[in-house]
Steps between C-alpha positions, in 0.01 A plus 500: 500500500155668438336777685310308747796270597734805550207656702443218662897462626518851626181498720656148677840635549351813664224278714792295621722800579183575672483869346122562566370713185441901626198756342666717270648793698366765268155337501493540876508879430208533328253326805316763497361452149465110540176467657297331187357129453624332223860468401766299288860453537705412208762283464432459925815294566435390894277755597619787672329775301140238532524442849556839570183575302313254605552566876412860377132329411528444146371200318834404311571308185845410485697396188814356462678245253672306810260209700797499755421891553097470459457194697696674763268810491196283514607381831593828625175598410322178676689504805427870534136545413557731198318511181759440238435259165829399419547379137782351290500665163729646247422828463618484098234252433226504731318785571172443588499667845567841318241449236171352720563701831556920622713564783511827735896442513753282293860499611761345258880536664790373319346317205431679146306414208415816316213307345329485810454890522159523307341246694630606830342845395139326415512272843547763703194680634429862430691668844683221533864471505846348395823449695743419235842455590814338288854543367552775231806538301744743654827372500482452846697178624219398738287290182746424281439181524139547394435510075459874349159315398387474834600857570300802431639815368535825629137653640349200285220441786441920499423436144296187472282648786471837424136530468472387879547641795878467609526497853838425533765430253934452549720419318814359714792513374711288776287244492400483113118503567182668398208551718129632455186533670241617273122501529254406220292813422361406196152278420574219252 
């Protein structure tokens, strides 16, 4: 099965368990920061973290490698009123929304690809800022059904993004995550 049609069965088993998707609770902290006009959400799956955003006033572009999940997001979107462009891409290949466009905010949860880290650092505007959140490898039984390549190591994010502003940063052991909020302080 490839990565779309795997995508593509989890989004319809949670639509028909009727399991609405939810903002990111840790992104919901940091309201008081999210107040720009231009934002991205990676890997989006059904929308919670875009919707969110969008309702927030941003002008979203949402990416995700599932149609069942984007489709469903562009209806959220039109049935609501909110200003999300929901696209189907594969973040490994196409990557044209990080290369022709700045954003005031990108938010990536749950997906890595450390090859996107250099672009994500040019298409963000200077003072704008990145909610990053995904598993990390702890030993924790909470992802161990996730790859150690889709798992960052210990303080990885603290690392990558150390010339920013870090705003926030955990490291959770119970749950096997890593989280930042870091603004862009540098001109590119």
């Amino acid at each position: 099965m490839n990565a779309q049609d795997k995508w593509n069965q989890k989004y319809k088993d949670r639509l028909i368990n009727r399991n609405p998707p939810e903002p990111n609770r840790r992104l919901l902290d940091m309201a008081a920061y999210l107040n720009g006009r231009k934002a991205i959400d990676f890997a989006s799956g059904l929308g919670g973290n875009s919707i969110y955003l969008a309702e927030l006033g941003y002008d979203i572009t949402a990416i995700d490698i599932s149609d069942v999940a984007i489709n469903y997001v562009r209806n959220q979107a039109a049935n609501r009123k909110l200003r999300i462009t929901a696209k189907v891409a594969d973040l490994t290949k196409e990557r044209s929304d990080l290369t022709s466009r700045k954003y005031d905010l990108a938010v990536m949860t749950y997906y890595l690809d450390r090859s996107l880290f250099p672009l994500i650092k040019q298409a963000i505007n200077t003072d704008g800022y990145l909610f990053f959140e995904t598993f990390y490898k702890n030993g924790s039984a909470g992802n161990q059904h996730v790859s150690n390549q889709y798992k960052l190591e210990s303080n990885e994010l603290l690392k990558e993004f150390r010339e920013w502003k870090i705003l926030y940063f955990e490291e959770n052991e119970q749950e096997g995550r890593q989280t930042i909020f870091c603004q862009n302080t540098h001109e590119f």
